[in-house]
Every structure is written in C-alpha cells, then in structure tokens.
mmCIF file of C-alpha atoms and ligand atoms in Angstrom:
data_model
loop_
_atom_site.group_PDB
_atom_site.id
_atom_site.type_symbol
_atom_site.label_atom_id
_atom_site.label_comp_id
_atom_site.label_asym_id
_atom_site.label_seq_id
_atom_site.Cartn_x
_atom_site.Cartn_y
_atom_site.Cartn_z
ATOM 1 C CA UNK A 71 -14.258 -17.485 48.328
ATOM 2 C CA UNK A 72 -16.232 -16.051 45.661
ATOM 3 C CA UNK A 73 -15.095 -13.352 43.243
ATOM 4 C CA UNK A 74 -17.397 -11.111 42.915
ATOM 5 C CA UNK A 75 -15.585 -9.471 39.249
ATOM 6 C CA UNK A 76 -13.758 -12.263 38.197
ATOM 7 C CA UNK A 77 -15.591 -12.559 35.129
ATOM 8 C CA UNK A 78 -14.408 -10.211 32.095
ATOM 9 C CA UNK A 79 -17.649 -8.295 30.759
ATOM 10 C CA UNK A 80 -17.754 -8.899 26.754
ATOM 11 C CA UNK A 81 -19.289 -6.197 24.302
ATOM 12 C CA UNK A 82 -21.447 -8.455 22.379
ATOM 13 C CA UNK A 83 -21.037 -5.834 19.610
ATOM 14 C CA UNK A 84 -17.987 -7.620 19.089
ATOM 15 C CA UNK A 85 -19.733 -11.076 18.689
ATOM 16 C CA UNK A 86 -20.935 -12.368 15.115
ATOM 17 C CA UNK A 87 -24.000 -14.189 15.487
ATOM 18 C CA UNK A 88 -22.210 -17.574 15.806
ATOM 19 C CA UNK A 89 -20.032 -15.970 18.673
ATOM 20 C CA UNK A 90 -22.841 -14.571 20.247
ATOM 21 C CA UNK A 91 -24.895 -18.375 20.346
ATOM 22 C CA UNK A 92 -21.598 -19.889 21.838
ATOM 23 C CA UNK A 93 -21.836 -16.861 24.367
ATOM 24 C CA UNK A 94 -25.086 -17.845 25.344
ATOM 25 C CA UNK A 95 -24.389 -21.553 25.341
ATOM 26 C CA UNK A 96 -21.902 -21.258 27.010
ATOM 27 C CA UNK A 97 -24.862 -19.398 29.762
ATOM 28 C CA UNK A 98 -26.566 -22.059 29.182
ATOM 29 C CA UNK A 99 -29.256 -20.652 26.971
ATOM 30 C CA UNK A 100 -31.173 -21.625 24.231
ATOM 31 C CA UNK A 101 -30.493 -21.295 20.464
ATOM 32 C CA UNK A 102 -33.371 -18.367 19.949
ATOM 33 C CA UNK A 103 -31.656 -16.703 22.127
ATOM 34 C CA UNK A 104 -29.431 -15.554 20.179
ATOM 35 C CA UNK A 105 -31.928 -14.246 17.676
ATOM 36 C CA UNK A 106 -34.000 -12.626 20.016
ATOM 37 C CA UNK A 107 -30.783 -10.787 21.223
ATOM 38 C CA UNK A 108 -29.575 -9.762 18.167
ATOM 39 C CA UNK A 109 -33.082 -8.522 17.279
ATOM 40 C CA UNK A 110 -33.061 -5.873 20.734
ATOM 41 C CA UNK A 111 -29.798 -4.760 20.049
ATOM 42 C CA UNK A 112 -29.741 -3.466 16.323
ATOM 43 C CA UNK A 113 -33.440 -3.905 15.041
ATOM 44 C CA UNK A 114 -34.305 -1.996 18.311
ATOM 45 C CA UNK A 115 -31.090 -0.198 18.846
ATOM 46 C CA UNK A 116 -31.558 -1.214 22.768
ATOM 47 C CA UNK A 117 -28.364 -0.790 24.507
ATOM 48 C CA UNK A 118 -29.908 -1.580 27.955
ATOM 49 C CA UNK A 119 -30.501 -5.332 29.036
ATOM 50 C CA UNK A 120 -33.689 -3.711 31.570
ATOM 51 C CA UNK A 121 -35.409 -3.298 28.159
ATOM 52 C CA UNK A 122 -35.319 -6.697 26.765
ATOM 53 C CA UNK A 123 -38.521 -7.171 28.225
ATOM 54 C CA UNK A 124 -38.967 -10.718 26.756
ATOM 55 C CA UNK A 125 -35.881 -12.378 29.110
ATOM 56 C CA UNK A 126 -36.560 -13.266 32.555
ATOM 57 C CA UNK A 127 -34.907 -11.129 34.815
ATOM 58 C CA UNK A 128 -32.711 -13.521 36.195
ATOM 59 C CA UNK A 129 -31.451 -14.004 32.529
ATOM 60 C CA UNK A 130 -31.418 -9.754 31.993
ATOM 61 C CA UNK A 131 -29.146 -9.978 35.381
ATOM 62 C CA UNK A 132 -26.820 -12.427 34.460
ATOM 63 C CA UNK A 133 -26.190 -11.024 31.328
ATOM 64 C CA UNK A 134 -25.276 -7.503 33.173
ATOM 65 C CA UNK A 135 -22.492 -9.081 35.348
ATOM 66 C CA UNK A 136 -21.254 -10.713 31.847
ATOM 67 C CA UNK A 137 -21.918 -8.415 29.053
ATOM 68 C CA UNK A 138 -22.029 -4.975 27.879
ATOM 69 C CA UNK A 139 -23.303 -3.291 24.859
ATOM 70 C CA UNK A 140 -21.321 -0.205 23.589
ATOM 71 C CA UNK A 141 -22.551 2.674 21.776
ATOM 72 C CA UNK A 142 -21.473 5.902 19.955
ATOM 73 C CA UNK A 143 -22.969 9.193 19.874
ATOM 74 C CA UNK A 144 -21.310 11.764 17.326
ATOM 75 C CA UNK A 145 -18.834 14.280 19.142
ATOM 76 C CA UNK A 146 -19.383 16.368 15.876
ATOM 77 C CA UNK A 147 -21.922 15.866 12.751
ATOM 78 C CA UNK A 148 -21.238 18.388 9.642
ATOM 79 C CA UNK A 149 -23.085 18.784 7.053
ATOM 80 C CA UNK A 150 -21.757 19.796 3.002
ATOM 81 C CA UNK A 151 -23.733 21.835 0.960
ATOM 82 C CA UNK A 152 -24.408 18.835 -1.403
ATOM 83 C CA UNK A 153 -25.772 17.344 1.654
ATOM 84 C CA UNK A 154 -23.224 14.893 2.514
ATOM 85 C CA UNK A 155 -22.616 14.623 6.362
ATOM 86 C CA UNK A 156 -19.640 13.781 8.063
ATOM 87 C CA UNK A 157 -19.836 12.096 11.648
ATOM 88 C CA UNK A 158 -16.837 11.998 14.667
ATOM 89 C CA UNK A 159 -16.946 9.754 16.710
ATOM 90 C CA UNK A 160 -14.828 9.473 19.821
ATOM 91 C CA UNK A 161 -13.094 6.237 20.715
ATOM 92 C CA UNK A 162 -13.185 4.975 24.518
ATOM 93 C CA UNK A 163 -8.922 5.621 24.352
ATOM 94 C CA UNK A 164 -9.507 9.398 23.307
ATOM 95 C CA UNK A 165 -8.689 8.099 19.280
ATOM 96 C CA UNK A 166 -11.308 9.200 16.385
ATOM 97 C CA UNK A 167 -12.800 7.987 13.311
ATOM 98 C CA UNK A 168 -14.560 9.591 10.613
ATOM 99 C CA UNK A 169 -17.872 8.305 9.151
ATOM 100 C CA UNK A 170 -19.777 9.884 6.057
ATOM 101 C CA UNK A 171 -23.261 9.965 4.761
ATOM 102 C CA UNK A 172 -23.479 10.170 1.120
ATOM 103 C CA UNK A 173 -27.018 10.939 0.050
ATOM 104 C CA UNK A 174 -28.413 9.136 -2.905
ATOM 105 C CA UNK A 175 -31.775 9.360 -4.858
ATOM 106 C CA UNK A 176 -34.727 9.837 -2.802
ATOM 107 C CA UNK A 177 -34.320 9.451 0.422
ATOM 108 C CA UNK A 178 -31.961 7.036 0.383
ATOM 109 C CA UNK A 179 -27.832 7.270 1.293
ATOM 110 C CA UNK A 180 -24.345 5.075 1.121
ATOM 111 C CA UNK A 181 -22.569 5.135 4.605
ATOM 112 C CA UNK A 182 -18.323 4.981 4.356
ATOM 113 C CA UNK A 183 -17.014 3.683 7.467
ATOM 114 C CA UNK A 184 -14.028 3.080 9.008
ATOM 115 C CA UNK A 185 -12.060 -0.153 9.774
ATOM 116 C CA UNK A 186 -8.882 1.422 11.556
ATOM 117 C CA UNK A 187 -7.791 4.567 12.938
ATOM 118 C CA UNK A 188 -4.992 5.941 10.588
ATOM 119 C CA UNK A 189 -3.788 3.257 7.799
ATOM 120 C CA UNK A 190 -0.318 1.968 7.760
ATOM 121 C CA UNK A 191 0.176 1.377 3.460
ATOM 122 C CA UNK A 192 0.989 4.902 2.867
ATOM 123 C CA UNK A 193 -0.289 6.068 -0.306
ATOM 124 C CA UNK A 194 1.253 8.921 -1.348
ATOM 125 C CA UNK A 195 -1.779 10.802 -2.219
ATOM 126 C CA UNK A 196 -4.221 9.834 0.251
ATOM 127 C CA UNK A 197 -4.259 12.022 3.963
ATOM 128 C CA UNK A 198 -5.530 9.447 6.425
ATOM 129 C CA UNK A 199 -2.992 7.295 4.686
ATOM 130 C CA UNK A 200 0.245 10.593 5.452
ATOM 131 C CA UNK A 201 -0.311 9.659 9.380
ATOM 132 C CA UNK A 202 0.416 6.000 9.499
ATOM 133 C CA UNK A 203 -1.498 3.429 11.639
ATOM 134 C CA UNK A 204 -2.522 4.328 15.311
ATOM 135 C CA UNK A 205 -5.052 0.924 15.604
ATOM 136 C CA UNK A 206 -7.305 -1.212 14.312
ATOM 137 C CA UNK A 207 -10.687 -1.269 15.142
ATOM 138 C CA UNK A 208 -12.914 -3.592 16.908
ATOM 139 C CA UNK A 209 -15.500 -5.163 15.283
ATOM 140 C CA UNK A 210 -17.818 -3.230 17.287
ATOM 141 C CA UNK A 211 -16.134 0.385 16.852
ATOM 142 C CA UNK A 212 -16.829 -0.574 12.913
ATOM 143 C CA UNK A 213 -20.561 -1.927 13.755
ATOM 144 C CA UNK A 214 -21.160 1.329 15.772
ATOM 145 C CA UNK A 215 -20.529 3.981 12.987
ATOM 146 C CA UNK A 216 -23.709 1.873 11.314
ATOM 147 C CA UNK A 217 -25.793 1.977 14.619
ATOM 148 C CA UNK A 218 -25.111 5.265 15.453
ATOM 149 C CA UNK A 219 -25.974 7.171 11.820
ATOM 150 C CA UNK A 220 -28.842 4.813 11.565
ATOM 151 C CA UNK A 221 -29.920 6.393 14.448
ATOM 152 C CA UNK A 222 -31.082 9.002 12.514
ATOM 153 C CA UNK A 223 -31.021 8.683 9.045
ATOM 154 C CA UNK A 224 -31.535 5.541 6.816
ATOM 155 C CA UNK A 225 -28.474 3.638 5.969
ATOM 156 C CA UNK A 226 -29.143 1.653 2.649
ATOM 157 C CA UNK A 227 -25.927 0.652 1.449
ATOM 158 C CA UNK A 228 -22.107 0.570 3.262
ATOM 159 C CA UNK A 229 -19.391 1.011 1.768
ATOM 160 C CA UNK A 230 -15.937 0.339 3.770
ATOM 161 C CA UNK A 231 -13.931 3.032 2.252
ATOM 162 C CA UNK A 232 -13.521 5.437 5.171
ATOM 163 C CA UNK A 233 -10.050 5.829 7.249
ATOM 164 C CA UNK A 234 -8.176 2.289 6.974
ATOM 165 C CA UNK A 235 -7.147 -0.868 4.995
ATOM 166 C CA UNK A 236 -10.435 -2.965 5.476
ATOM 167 C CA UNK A 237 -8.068 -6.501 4.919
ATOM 168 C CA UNK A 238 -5.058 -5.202 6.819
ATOM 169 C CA UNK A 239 -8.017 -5.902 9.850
ATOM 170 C CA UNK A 240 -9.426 -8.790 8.174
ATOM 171 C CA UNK A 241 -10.793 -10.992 11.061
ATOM 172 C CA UNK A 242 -12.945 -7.940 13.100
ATOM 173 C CA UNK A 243 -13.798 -6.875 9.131
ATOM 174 C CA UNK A 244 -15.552 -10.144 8.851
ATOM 175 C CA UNK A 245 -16.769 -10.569 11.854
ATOM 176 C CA UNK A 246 -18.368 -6.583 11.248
ATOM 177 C CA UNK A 247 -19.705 -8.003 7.851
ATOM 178 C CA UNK A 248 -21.285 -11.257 9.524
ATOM 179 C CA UNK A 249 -23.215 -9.094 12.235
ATOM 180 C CA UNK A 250 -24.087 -6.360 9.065
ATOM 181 C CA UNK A 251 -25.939 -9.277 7.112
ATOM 182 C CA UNK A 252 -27.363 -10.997 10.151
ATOM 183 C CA UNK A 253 -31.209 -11.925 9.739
ATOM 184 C CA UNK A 254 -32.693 -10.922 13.036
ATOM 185 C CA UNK A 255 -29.866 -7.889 12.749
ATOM 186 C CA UNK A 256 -30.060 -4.883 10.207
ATOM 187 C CA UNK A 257 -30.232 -8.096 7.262
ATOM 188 C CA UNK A 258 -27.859 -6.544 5.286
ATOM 189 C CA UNK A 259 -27.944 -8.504 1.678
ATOM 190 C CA UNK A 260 -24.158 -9.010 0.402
ATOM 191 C CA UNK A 261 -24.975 -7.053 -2.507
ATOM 192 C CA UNK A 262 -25.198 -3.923 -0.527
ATOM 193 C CA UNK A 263 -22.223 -3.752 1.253
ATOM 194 C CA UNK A 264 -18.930 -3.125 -0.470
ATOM 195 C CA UNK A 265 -15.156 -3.190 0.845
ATOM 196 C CA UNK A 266 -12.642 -1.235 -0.980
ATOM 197 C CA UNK A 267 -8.888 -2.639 -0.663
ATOM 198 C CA UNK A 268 -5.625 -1.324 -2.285
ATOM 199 C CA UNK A 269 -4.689 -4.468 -3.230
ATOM 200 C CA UNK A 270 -3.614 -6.823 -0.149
ATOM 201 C CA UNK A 271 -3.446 -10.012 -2.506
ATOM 202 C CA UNK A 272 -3.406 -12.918 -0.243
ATOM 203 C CA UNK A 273 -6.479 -11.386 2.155
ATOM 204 C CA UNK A 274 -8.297 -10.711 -0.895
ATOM 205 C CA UNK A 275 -7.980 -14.420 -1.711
ATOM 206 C CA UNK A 276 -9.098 -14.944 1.711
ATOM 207 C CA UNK A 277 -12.008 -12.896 1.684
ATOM 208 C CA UNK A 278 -13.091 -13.893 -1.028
ATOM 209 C CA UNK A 279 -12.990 -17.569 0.158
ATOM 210 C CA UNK A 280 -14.571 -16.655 3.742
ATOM 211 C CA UNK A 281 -18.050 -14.017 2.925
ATOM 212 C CA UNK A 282 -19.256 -12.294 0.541
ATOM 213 C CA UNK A 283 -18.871 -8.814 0.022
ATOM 214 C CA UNK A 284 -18.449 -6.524 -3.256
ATOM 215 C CA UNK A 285 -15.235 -5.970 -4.010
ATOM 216 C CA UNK A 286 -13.303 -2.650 -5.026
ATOM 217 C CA UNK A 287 -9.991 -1.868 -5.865
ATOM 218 C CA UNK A 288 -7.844 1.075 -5.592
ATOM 219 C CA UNK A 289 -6.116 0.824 -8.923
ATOM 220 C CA UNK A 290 -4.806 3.982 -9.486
ATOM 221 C CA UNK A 291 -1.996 3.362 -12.152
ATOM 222 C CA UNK A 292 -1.541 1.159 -15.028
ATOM 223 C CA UNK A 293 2.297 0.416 -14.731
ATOM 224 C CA UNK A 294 4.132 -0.439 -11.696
ATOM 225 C CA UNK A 295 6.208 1.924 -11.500
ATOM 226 C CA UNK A 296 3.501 4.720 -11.477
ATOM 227 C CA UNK A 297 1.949 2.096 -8.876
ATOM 228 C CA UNK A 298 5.117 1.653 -6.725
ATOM 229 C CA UNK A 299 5.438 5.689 -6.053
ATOM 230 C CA UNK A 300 1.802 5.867 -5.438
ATOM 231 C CA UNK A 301 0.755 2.930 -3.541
ATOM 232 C CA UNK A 302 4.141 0.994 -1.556
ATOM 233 C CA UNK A 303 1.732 -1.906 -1.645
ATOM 234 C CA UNK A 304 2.188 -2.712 -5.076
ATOM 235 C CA UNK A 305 6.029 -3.219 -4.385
ATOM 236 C CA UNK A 306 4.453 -6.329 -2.665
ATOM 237 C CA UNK A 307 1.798 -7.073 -5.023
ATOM 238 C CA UNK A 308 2.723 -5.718 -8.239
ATOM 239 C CA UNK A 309 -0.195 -5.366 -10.914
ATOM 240 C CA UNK A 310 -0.174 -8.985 -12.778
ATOM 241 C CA UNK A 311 -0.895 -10.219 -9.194
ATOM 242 C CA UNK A 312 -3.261 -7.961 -7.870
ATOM 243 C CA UNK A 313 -5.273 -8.492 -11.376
ATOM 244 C CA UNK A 314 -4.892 -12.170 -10.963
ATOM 245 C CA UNK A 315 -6.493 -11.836 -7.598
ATOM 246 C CA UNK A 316 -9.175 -10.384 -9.441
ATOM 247 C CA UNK A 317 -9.576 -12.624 -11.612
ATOM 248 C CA UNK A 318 -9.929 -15.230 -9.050
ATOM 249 C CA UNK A 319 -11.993 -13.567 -6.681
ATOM 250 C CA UNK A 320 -15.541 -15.267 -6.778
ATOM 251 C CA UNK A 321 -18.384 -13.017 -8.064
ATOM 252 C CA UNK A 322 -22.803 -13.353 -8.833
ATOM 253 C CA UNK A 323 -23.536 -13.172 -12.322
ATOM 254 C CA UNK A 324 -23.972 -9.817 -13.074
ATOM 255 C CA UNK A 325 -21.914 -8.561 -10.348
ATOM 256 C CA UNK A 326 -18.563 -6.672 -11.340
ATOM 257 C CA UNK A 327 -15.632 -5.675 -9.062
ATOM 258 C CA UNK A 328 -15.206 -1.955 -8.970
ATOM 259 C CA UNK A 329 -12.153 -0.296 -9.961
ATOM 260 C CA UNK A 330 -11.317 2.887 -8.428
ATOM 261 C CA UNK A 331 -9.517 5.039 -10.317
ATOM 262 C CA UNK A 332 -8.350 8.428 -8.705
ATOM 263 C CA UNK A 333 -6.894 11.088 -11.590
ATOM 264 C CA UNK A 334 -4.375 12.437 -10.797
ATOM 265 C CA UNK A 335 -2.754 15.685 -13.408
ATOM 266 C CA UNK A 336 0.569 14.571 -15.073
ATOM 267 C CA UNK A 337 0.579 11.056 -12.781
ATOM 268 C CA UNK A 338 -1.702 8.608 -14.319
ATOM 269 C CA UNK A 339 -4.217 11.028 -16.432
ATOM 270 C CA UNK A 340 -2.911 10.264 -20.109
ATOM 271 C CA UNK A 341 -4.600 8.466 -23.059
ATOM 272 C CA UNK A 342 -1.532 6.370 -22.785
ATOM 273 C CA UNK A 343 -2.828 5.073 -19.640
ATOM 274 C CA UNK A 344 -6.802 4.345 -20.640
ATOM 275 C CA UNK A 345 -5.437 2.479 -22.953
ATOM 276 C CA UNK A 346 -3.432 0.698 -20.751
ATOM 277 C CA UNK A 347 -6.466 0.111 -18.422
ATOM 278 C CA UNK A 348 -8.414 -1.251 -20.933
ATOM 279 C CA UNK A 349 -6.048 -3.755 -21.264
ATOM 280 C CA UNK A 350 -5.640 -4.693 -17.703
ATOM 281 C CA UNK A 351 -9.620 -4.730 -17.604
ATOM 282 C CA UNK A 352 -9.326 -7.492 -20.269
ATOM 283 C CA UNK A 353 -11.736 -10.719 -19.177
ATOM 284 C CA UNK A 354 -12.546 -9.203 -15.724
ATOM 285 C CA UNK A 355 -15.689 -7.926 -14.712
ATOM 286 C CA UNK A 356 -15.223 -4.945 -14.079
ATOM 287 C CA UNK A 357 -16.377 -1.104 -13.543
ATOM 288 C CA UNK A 358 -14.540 1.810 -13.304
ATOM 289 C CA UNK A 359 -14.891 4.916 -10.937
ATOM 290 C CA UNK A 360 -12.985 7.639 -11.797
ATOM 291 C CA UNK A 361 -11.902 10.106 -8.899
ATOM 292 C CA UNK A 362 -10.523 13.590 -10.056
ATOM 293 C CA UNK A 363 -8.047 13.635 -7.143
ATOM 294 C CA UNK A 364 -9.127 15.486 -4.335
ATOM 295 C CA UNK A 365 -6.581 18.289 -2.931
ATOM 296 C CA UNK A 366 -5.266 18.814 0.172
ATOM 297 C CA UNK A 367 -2.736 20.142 2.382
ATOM 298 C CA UNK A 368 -0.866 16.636 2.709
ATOM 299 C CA UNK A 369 0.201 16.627 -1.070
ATOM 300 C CA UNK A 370 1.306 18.224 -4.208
ATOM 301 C CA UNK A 371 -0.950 16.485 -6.549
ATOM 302 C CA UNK A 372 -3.426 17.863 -8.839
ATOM 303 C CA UNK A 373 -6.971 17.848 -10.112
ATOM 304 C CA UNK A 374 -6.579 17.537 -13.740
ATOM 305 C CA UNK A 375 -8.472 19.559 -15.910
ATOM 306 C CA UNK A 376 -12.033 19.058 -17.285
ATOM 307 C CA UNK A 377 -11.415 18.062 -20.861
ATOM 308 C CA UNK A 378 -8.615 15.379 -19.783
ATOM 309 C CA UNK A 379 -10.964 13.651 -17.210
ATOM 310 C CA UNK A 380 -13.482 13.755 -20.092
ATOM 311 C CA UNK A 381 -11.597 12.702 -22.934
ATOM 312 C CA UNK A 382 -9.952 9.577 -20.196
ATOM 313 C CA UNK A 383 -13.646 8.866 -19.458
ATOM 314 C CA UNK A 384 -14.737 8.772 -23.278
ATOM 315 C CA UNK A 385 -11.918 6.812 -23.754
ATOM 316 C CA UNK A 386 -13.194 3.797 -21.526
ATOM 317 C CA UNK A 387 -16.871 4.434 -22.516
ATOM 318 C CA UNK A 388 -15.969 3.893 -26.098
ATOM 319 C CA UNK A 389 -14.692 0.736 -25.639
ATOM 320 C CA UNK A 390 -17.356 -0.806 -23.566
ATOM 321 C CA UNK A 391 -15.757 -0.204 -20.170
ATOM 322 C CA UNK A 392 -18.180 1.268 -17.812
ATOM 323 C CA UNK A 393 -16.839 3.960 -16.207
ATOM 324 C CA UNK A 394 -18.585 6.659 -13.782
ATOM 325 C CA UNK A 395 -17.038 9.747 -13.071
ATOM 326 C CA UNK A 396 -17.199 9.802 -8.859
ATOM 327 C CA UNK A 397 -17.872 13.744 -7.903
ATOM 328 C CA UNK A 398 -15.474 14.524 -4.790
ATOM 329 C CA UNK A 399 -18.734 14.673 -2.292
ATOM 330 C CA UNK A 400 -18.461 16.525 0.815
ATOM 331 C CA UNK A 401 -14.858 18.695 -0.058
ATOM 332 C CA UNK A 402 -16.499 21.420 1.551
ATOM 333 C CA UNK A 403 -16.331 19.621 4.894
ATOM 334 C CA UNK A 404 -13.403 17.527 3.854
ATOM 335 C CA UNK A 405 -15.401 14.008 4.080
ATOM 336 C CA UNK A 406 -14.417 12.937 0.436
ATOM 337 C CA UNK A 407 -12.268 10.208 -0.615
ATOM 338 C CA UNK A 408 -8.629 10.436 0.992
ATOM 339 C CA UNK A 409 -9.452 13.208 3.311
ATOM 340 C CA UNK A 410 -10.632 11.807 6.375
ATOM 341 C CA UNK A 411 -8.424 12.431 9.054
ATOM 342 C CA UNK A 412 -10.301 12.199 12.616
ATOM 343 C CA UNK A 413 -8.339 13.290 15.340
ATOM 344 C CA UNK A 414 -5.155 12.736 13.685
ATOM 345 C CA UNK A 415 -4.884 16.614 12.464
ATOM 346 C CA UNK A 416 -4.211 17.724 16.165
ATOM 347 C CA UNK A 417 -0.940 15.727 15.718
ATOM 348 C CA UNK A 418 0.206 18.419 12.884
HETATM 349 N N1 SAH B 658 -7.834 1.726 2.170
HETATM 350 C C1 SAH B 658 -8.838 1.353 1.259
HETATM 351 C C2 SAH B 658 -10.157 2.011 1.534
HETATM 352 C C3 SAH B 658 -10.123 3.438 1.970
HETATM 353 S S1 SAH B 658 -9.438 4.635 0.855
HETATM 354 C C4 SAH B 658 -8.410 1.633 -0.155
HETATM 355 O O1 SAH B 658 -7.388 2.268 -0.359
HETATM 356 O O2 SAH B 658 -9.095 1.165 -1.059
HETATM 357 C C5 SAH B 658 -10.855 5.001 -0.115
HETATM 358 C C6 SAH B 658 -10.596 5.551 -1.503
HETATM 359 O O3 SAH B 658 -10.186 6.911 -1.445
HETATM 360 C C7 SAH B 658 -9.513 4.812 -2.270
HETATM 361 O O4 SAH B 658 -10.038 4.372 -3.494
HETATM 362 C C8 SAH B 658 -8.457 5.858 -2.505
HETATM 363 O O5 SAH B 658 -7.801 5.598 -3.720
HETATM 364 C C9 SAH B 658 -9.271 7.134 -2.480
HETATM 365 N N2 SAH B 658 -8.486 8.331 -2.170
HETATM 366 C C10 SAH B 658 -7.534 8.475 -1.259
HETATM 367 N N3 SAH B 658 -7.037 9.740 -1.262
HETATM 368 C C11 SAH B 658 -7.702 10.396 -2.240
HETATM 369 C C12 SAH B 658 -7.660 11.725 -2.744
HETATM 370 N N4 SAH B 658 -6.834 12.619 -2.234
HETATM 371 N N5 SAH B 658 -8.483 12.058 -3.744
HETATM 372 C C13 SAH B 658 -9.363 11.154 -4.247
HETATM 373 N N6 SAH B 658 -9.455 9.900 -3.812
HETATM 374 C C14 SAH B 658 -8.637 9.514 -2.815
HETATM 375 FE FE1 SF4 B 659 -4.730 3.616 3.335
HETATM 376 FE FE2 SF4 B 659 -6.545 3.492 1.365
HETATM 377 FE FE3 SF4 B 659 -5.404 5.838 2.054
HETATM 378 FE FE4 SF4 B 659 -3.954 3.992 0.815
HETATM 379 S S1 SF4 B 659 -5.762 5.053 -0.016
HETATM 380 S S2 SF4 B 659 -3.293 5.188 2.613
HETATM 381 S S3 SF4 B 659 -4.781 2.132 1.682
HETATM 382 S S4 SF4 B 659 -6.730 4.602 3.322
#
C-alpha cells in the first residue's frame, strides 16, 4: 500500500549547494539543476516551486511532496537614530533572534546575524551571553536573516557577530557560509563575510582548514586572569593558545584577523594593558577594534572615559597597530555589540 506522507519534506534552505545536487540526484535530476534552483530561490527570492517557471511541472510537483522552502518576515524592524535597524524574527518554536543593519558609506550596509538563540560561554559582560543557550540554529534560520533584510535593503557585507558562538554551531555555520558564497546564490566573495569567535581553539583550527571566512576574535584582556573572569572560555583556551591558533589560521596576503577589543573602565583599559597587546599582536596580522563597552542592565561594567579610550587607542596607533575605535551603533534601540537579546528578555 502506498504512503501517501511517508516521505520527510526537506527545507532546501538547509542544503549547501553540494547537498542540494545530491538532493536532486538523488530525484534523479540533472547537475544544472541545482544551479537553476539555487538561482530561484535567493537571486529571485522565490519561495514558491509554481514560480520556477523553467521546471516542468511534473518536476515543480515532485519537488512539493519533497521539499519546502522557509522564509522569515520581521515580527518587529526598529530603526536608531544613526540609522542602524534592528530586525526580530520569530522562530517556527515561538524562539527569537536578533538581526542588525549597520549602514555604511553610501548606500551600502554590514548585516550581524545570528548563529544560535542565546550563547552558552557566558561572558561576563555580554547580555545575550547572561541567558545561556536555548538552541542552535539551522543553517537556514541563519541563511534567512540574509534573505529576509535583503528583501529590502542591500546587504553588502555579513558579519556573524549577532546572538551566539558562530563555532560552538560549526557544521550549519559552514554549511550557512557555503550557500552565502554560492555562484548562482547571492555570490558572496570570502572576503566579505566575517565570523567573530571568542576563542573556541580547536574549531578555529577547523574552520580554518574547511572555508574561508575572515576571522575575528573577541580578545578582550591581555592576561588570563583578566580573561578567565571575563570570558570562562579562556579557562579552556588560555591566551598562548588562542594566539597560536591565530597564528596558524590560514589568511590572503593582505588580509588580517580582527581583534576585538571591548574597553571596559578599571578591567582591561590601562596603558599597562596596550602594551601588553602589542605584544601579543607580535608577528600576527592583525587589526584591532576597540569597543567602549556598551552598558546595560545585565552588568556592572563601565564605559571608560574619553581620554583613556584615546590615549589606549594612541597607544596602538603609535606603534603601528591599526586600531579603529568601533562606535556602539544602534544603543538607542539596543542592537549594538552584546545587547541583543531576542525574546529572551520576557524570561526576566
Ligand atoms: N560570540 C561571538 C560573536 C558574537 S558577540 C564572539 O563573542 O565573538 C559579538 C561581539 O560583541 C564580541 O566581540 C563581544 O566581545 C562584543 N560584546 C559583547 N557584549 C558587549 C558589550 N556589552 N559591549 C560591547 N561589546 C560587547
Ligand atoms: Fe557568547 Fe560572544 Fe556574548 Fe561571549 S560575547 S556570551 S561568546 S555572544
């Protein structure tokens, strides 16, 4: 007797490109296929098989009793006064994540997304990190923050810095990344997207080994124990490892790893420690962002003041470390750095 739903439908927003040809082999379709798919769904943004005009219908059928192709549509879109615009979206099991818009020159902008809703590492200054890990995402709930703000407003670089440890969700991370860059996709180069990771040393490695991606760092301390209290990760990895990573971690000429250094008054602010970073720094290619910390209800940190942010930036600058000072975009709307939250505030 035939089963009429036996077959589970995939979202081939969770297929890379390679899953997605295996998919269709596996149909018994053609290699272009896969292209041609790939090209309807996020050149075209068509989420409904009737419009893929250019399969026979039998084809358009058969993939509606196998497949499905999710979308998102923001619950909530706000917008800062410095133009930065945070996005909700609601997940299919009632969670959230956060996505921001960061407006460059012109009328170009950097997207942040999200890789997991909560994180479980805990940093003691961050507020997505104060709720602890609810789940990761799938590779399409990461793929869909791009789809959806693209939507409506150009998308030129990504930048996975949003709620989450990008490596602590490694495999739907890559697969995310191999769908970002496909050709006949949104052709992402690998210069454009960029994955910020508090220092998970062996997935780093792995990364690194597996796709290309630019690489930042959440440094945030130049001794371990200043790292220990502020990120429980580098009880695991202390410094001389997560640097070694870095050293090892494959890079273009001309291409640096980014630092990311958040400032925090009292904690990690001193001359004592620029000049500790500048040793770190030694022989890696590196940048520096510097993050006054941003404040919030979750912690008891502080901004530091203007001239020590300065005089820590001059610091760097004056020995031929490049170092930009990161403004806290979006506060108003609390869509900077460490304050993304989703739904998790309800759980207050
Ligand atoms: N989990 C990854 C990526 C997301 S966090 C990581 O930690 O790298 C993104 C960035 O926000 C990190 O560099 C983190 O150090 C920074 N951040 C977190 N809380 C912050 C805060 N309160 N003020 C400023 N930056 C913060
Ligand atoms: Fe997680 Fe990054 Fe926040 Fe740390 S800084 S808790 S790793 S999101």
């Amino acid at each position: 007797m035939s089963e009429p739903f036996e077959h589970k439908t995939v979202d081939l927003k969770n297929l890379n490109p390679q899953d997605l040809r295996q998919f269709l082999s596996g149909i018994g379709k053609e290699k272009f296929r896969t292209t041609q798919i790939l090209r309807w769904i996020y050149t075209r943004g068509v989420e409904d098989f009737n419009e893929m005009t250019d399969l026979a219908k039998s084809f358009r059928e058969e993939l509606f009793t196998r497949a499905t192709i999710s979308s998102f549509v923001p619950e909530a879109e706000e917008v800062s006064t410095d133009g930065t615009r945070k996005f909700l979206f609601r997940l299919s099991d009632g969670n959230s994540v956060e996505t921001v818009l960061i407006p460059m020159d012109g009328d170009r902008n950097t997207l942040c997304i999200s890789t997991q809703v909560g994180c479980a590492m805990q940093c003691s200054f961050c507020f997505t990190g104060t709720f602890g890990l609810q789940r990761n995402l799938e590779t399409a709930e990461i793929v869909n923050q791009v789809c959806a703000v693209r939507k409506k407003y150009p998308v030129n670089n990504i930048v996975l810095m949003g709620m989450g440890e990008p490596l602590h969700n490694l495999e739907n991370v890559i697969k995310a990344l191999e769908i970002l860059y496909a050709e006949a996709g949104f052709a992402y180069g690998t210069r454009k997207v960029t994955l910020s990771t508090s220092g998970l040393v062996p997935e780093m490695l792995e990364l690194g080994r597996r796709i290309k991606v630019n690489l930042a760092v959440s440094l945030n301390a130049t001794t371990d124990a200043v790292r220990d209290e502020l990120m429980p990760v580098n009880r695991r990895y202390p410094l001389s490892q997560l640097m070694e990573a870095c050293r090892r971690y494959p890079l273009a000429p001309h291409q640096r790893i980014t630092f990311e250094y958040i400032l925090i008054q009292g904690v990690n602010d001193s001359l004592e420690d620029a000049k500790r970073l500048v040793k770190l720094l030694h022989g890696i290619k590196a940048k520096v962002n510097l993050i006054p910390f941003n404040e919030h209800s979750g912690s008891d940190f502080k901004t530091p003041n203007e001239e020590s942010i300065r005089a820590f930036q001059v610091y760097l600058l004056d020995r031929q470390i490049v170092a930009v000072r990161r403004a806290g975009k979006g506060q108003d709307i609390s869509a900077a750095c460490g304050q993304l939250k989703g739904k998790l505030e309800n759980k207050l």
